[in-house]
Each structure stands twice: as C-alpha cells, then as structure tokens.
CSV table of N, CA, C and O in Angstrom, one decimal:
chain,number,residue,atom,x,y,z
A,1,UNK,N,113.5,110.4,120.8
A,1,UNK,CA,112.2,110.6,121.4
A,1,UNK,C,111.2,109.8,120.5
A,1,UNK,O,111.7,109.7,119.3
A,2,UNK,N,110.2,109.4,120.6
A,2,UNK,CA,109.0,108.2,120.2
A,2,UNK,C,108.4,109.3,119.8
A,2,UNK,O,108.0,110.3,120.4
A,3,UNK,N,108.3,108.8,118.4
A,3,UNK,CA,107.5,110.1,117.9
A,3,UNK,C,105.9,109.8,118.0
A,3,UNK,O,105.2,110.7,117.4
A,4,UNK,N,105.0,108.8,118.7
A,4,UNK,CA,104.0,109.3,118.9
A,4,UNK,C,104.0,109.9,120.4
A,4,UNK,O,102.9,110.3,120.9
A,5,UNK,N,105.5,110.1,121.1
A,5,UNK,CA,105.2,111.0,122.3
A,5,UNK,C,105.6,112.6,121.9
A,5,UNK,O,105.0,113.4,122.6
A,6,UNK,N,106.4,112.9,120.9
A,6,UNK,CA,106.6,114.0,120.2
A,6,UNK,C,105.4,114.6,119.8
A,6,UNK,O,105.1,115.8,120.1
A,7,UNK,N,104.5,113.6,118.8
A,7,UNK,CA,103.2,114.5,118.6
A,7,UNK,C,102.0,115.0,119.5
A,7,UNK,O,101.2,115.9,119.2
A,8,UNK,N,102.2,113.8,121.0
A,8,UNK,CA,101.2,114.0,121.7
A,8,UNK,C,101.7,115.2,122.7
A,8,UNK,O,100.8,116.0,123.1
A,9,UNK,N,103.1,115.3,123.0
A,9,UNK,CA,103.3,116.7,123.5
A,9,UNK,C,103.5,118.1,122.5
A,9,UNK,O,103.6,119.2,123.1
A,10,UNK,N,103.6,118.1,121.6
A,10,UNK,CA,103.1,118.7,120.8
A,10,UNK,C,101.7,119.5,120.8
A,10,UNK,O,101.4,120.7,120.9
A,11,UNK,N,100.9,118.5,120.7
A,11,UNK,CA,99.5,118.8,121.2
A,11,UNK,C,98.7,119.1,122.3
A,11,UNK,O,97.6,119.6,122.3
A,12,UNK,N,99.7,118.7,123.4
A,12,UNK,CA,99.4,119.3,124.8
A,12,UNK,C,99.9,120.7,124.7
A,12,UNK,O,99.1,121.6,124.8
A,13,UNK,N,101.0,121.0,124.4
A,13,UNK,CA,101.8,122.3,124.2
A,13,UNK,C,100.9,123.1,123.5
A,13,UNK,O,100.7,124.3,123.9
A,14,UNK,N,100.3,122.6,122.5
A,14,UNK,CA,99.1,124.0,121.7
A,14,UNK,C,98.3,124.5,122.8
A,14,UNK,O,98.1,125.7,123.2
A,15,UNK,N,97.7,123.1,123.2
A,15,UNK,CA,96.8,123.1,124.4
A,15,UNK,C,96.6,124.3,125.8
A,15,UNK,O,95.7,124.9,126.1
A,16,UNK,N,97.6,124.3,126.1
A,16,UNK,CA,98.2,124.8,127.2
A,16,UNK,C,98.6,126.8,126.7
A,16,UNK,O,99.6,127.5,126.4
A,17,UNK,N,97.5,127.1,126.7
A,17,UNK,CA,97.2,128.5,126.6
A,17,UNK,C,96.5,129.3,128.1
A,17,UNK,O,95.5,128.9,128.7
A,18,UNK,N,97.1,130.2,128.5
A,18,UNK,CA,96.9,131.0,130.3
A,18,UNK,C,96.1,132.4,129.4
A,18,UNK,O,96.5,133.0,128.3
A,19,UNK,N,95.2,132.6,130.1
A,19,UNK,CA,95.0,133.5,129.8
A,19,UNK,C,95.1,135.2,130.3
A,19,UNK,O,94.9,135.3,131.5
A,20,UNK,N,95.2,135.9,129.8
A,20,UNK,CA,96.3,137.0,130.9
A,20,UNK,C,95.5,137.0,132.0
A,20,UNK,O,96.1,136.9,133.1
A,21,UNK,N,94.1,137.1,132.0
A,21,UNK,CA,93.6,137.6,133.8
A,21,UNK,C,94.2,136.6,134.4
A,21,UNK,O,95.2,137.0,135.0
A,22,UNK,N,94.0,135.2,134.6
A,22,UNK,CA,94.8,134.3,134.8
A,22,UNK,C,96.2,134.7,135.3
A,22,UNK,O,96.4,134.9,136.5
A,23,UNK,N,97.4,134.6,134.4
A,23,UNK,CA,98.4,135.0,134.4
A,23,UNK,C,98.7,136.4,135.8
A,23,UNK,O,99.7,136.5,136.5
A,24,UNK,N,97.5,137.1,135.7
A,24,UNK,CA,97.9,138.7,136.5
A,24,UNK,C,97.7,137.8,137.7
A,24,UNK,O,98.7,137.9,138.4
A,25,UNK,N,96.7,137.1,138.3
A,25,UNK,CA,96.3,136.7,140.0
A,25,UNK,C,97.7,135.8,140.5
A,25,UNK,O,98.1,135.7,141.6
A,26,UNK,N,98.2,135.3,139.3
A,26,UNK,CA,99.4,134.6,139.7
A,26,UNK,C,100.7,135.2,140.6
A,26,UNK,O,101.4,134.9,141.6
A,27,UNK,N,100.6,136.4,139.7
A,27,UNK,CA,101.9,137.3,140.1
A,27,UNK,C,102.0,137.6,141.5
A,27,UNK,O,102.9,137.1,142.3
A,28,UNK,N,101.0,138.3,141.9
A,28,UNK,CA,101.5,138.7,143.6
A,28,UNK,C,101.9,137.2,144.0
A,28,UNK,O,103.0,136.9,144.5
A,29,UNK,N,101.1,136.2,143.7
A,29,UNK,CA,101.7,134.2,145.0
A,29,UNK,C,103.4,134.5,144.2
A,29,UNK,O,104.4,134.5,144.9
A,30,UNK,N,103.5,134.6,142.8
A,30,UNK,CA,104.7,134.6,142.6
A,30,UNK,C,105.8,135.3,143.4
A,30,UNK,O,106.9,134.8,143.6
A,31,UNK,N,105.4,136.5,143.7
A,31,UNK,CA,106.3,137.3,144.3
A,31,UNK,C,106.2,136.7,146.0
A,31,UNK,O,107.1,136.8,146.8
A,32,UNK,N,105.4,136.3,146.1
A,32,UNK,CA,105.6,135.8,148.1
A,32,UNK,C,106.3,134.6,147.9
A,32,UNK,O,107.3,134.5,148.6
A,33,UNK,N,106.0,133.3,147.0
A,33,UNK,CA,107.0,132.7,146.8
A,33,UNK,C,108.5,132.7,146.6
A,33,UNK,O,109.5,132.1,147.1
A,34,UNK,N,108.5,133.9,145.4
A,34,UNK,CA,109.8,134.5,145.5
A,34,UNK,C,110.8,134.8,146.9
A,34,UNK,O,112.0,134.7,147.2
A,35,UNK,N,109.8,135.3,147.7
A,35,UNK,CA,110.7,136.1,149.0
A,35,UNK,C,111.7,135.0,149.7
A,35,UNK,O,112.7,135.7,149.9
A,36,UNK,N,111.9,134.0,150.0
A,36,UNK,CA,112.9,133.8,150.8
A,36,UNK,C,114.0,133.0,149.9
A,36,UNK,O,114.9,132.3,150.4
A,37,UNK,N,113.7,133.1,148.4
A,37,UNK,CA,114.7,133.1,147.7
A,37,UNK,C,116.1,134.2,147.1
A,37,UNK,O,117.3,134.1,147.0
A,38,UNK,N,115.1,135.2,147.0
A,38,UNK,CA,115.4,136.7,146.8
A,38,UNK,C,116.1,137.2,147.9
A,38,UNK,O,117.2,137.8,147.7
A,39,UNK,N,115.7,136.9,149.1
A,39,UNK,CA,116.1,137.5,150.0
A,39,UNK,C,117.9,136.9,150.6
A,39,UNK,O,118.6,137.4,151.5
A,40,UNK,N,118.1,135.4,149.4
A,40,UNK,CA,119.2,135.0,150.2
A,40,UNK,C,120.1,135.5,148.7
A,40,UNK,O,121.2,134.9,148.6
A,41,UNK,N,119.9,136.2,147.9
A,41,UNK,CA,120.7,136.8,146.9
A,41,UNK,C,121.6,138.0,147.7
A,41,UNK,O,121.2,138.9,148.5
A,42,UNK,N,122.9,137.8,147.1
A,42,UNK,CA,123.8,138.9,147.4
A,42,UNK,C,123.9,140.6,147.4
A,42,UNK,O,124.8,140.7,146.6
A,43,UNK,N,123.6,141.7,147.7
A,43,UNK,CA,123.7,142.8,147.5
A,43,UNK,C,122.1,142.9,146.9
A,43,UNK,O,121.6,142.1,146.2
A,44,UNK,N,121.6,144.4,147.5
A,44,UNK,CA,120.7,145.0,146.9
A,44,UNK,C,120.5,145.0,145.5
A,44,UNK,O,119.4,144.4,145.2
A,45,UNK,N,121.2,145.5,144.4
A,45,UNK,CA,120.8,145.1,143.1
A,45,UNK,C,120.2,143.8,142.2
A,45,UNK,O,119.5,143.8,141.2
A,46,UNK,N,120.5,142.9,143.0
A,46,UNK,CA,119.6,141.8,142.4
A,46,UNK,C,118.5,141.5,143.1
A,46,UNK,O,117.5,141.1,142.5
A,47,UNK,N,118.5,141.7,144.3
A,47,UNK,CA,117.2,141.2,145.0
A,47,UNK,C,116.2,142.6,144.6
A,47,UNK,O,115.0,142.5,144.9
A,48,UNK,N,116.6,143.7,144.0
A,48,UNK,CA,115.6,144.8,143.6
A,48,UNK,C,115.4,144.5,142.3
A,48,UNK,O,114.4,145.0,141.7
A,49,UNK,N,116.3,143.5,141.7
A,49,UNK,CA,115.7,143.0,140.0
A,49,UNK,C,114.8,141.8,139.8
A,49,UNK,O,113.9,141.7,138.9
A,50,UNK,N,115.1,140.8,141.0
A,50,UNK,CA,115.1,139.7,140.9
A,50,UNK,C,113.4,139.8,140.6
A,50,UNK,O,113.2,139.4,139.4
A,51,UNK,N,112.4,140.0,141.1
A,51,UNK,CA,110.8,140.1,140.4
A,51,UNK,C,110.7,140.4,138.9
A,51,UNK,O,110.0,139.8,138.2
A,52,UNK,N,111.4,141.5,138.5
A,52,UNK,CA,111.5,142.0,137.2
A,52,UNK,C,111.6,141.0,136.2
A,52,UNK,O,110.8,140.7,135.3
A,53,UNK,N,113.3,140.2,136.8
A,53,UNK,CA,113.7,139.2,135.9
A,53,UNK,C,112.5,137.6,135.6
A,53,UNK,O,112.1,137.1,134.5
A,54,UNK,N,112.3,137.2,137.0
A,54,UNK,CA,111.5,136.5,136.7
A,54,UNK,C,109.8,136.7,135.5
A,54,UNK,O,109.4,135.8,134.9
A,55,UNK,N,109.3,138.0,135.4
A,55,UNK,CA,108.2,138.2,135.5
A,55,UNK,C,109.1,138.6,134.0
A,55,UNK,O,108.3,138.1,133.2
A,56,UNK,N,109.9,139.0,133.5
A,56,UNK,CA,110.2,139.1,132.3
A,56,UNK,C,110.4,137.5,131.1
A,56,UNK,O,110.2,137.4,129.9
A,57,UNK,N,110.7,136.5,132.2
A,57,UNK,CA,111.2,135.4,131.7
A,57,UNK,C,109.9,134.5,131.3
A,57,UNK,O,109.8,133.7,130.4
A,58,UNK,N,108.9,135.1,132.2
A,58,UNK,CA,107.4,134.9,132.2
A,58,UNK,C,106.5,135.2,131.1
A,58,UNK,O,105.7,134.5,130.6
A,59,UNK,N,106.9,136.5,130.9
A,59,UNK,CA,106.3,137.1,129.9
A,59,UNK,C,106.1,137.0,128.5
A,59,UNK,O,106.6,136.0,127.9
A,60,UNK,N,105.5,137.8,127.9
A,60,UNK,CA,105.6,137.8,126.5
A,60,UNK,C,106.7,138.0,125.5
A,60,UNK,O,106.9,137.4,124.3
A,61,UNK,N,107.8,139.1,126.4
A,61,UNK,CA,108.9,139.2,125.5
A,61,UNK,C,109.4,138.2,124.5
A,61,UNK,O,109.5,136.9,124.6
A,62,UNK,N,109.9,139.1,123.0
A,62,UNK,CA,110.2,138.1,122.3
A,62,UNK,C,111.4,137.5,122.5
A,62,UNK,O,111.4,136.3,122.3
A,63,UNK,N,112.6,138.3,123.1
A,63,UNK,CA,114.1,138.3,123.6
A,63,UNK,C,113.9,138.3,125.0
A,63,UNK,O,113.5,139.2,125.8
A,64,UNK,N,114.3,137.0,125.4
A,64,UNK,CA,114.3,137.1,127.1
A,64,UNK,C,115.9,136.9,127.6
A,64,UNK,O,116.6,136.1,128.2
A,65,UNK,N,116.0,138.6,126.8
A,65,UNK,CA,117.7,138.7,127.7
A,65,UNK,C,117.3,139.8,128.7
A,65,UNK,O,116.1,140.1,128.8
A,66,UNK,N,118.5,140.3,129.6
A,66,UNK,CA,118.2,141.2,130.4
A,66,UNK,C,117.8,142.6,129.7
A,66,UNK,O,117.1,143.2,130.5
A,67,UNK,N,118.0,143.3,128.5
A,67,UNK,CA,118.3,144.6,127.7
A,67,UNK,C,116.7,144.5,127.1
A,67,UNK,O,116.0,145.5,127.3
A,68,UNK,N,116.2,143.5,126.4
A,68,UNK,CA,114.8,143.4,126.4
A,68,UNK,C,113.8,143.2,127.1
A,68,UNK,O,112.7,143.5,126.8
A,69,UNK,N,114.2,142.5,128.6
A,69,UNK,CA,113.3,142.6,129.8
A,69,UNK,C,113.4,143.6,130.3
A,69,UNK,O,112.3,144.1,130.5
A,70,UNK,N,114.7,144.5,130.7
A,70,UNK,CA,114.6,145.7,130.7
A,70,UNK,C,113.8,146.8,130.1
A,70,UNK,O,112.9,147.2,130.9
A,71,UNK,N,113.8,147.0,129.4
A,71,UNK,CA,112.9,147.4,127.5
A,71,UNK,C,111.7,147.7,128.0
A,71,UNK,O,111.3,148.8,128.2
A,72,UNK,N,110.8,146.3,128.2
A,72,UNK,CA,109.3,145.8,128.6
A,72,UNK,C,108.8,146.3,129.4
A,72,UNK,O,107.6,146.6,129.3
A,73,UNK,N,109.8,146.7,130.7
A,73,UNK,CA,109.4,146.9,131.8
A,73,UNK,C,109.6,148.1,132.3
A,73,UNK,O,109.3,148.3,133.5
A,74,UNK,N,110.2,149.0,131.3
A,74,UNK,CA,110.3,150.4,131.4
A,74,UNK,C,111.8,150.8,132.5
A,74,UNK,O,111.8,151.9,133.0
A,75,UNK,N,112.8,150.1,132.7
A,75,UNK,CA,114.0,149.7,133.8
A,75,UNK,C,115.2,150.3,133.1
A,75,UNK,O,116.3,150.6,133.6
A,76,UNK,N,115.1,150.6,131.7
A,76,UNK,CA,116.4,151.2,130.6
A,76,UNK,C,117.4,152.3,131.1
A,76,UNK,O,116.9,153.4,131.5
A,77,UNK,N,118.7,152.1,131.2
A,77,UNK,CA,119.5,153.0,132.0
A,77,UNK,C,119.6,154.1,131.1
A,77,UNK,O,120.3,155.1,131.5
C-alpha cells in the first residue's frame, strides 16, 4: 500500500465518527433492510438472532463473538 494512501485513510478513519442518536435512527431502516435476507435463513433460530447479530457486530462491543454479543444484549443462556 502507498503510504501517502495509508496516511490519508488513516485520517479519514479518525474522521469518520457516528454519533449514537445518529446510529439509533439507523436501526429500525436496518432492520427493514434486513427482512428479505433474514427471512431466506433456515429454521427459526437464526432468523430470531439474526437483528441481534448484526446490531452486535455494529456496536460497541469489544469482542464481537456471539458469547459477548450475547452478553450486551442481555440473550445469555
């Protein structure tokens, strides 16, 4: 990589801060967008996670496995 394109995305990347109210109006378009992807997933259990997962992968978590999105989101068996 060209390192004056490394530093310039670098500096876009600082740049590029959402801020949560922001982030919150997103979610419901996220979830209608989601729908006719979700809906072609196999068996009930994933299409009942599948918002969770995304919106975990989204998030703040510092671990974006399933056991800490779980965690976050209060889903712990």
């Amino acid at each position: 990589m060209d390192a004056r394109y490394a530093i310039r995305k670098a500096q876009v990347l600082e740049e590029c801060q959402v801020a949560p109210e922001v982030f919150e109006q997103v979610m419901p378009r996220l979830h209608t967008f989601m729908g006719p992807f979700v809906d072609t997933l196999p068996g009930q259990a994933p299409r009942a996670h599948a918002q969770t997962s995304v919106q975990g992968l989204l998030s703040d978590v510092e671990r974006k496995n399933v056991a800490s999105i779980a965690a976050h989101f209060g889903h712990e068996r």
